[in-house]
């Protein structure tokens, strides 16, 4: 008999699953929750493609890659921009319920239309901040009728109380709808190119429990070796044996290295691997492997999580020097493309602290704020003091960040290191020395918070010494550390309001001078708040308009 022709990359959506997907178009929110490898993304993508064939619609696809809100928000902005919605391009990531409510209002207004719109968020389980799921519930409750939110996750994220409030607006799909039953497994195996006996189907169903990826891997092994793997084989070992080991050495090395990236382009792969044939390798992999996919933009690739896991295991088996060299390339790529968070992570793993401090100085600590304090502190503990002293501007940025994280002893330790570094470099010009010492005073002024007079003394000292704006404080960063009130930050004594307002008027110009007008108008806002609290609403309104005029330019 002729040998059956295998077609393992067949996309199979059972009739039962197709029926389960149909209600998506009638609900504001659909959750697709199942462990890795159940085909959540494949099922949703198939559904959206079928809808696109039947009607004109808009699609916004967002993938989550970590629990870092800054990175997630950037991907949200880019996804909306790619779909033709520029509303989020300069929108800050909301951090509280009020900001989330404003964002929901703006999104609903921008998306409302007669054209159906599907917003698909994939791998939501990686975003562990509980505020994110509450925001999605708020959004689902207020979405216009043409917009449908689809969220795929490995873990349940919808609080029970919110599910009750949403009622019929939310539709939930789980493992029962996604897993293959006996008949479906037999149909899938037939479409892939083999006929399994009832006993084989039953055995495979027992070992896989209908888990799509496990079924796929077992059939892959059957096509390569002629027998199904045993029930007790490790799934990752099976995956590696089926999907990675049979590949030529260049492709195995490519997977091991590029598996470290969340997403990548051919250009990035060529840079990281140093292989000019990266484009051909990717083409071959996407044609032969269902776990390497090209995203809808046509230029970006990603690996399935199982493929990434196995690829990372292969990378760990490489010599330490080889691993260091590749992490170094990742760091350089990310740094050159201003993806500073990824660059910091790569340089940490490569042990290149010179480059890590260079990135910290370039970023001015803005994205550094989204990292876990313990990760930064661990990196500082591993960074040689001599290397730190070679980057005084990075020390200033780190001092500022330590204050925000309430790591005051570490902040003062860095200050001592900065002063030592300045003392050990007499070749520094008087101007540069003044800039470093002045910015140090500026940062130390935060230790006197809520004491305008004490802060002003250090601001004046900084202003007298510095010839350029501070590096550690950017005008685009927040000024009130999240406080909604300037008055409540600086009013400290009963009966002292007028003197405090006068001190603010006197001290803020010195602060503005060395921070490129960071917080411009704070003293006017404080006066407006004071008048408001006194019931002088017309005067408060006048001061508020003055503040608008101050910040206009």
Tab-separated table of C-alpha atoms in Angstrom, residues 11 41-42 45 262-264 282 285-287 289-297 299-304 307:
chain	number	residue	atom	x	y	z
A	11	UNK	CA	-5.600	23.506	11.264
A	41	UNK	CA	-4.941	31.348	19.980
A	42	UNK	CA	-5.494	29.074	16.983
A	45	UNK	CA	-7.598	33.364	15.006
A	262	UNK	CA	9.311	37.506	22.665
A	263	UNK	CA	8.978	38.680	19.073
A	264	UNK	CA	11.549	39.303	16.370
A	282	UNK	CA	12.464	31.338	9.238
A	285	UNK	CA	10.450	26.799	9.941
A	286	UNK	CA	7.088	28.506	9.403
A	287	UNK	CA	6.302	26.174	6.509
A	289	UNK	CA	6.462	23.825	12.009
A	290	UNK	CA	3.133	24.846	13.504
A	291	UNK	CA	4.932	26.277	16.564
A	292	UNK	CA	6.740	29.036	14.675
A	293	UNK	CA	4.295	31.628	13.348
A	294	UNK	CA	4.382	34.919	11.521
A	295	UNK	CA	2.168	37.608	13.029
A	296	UNK	CA	-0.501	39.432	10.991
A	297	UNK	CA	1.834	42.394	10.341
A	299	UNK	CA	7.222	40.926	9.305
A	300	UNK	CA	7.220	39.794	12.952
A	301	UNK	CA	7.649	36.216	14.157
A	302	UNK	CA	7.036	34.492	17.470
A	303	UNK	CA	7.464	31.030	18.955
A	304	UNK	CA	4.764	29.094	20.745
A	307	UNK	CA	8.796	25.913	21.623
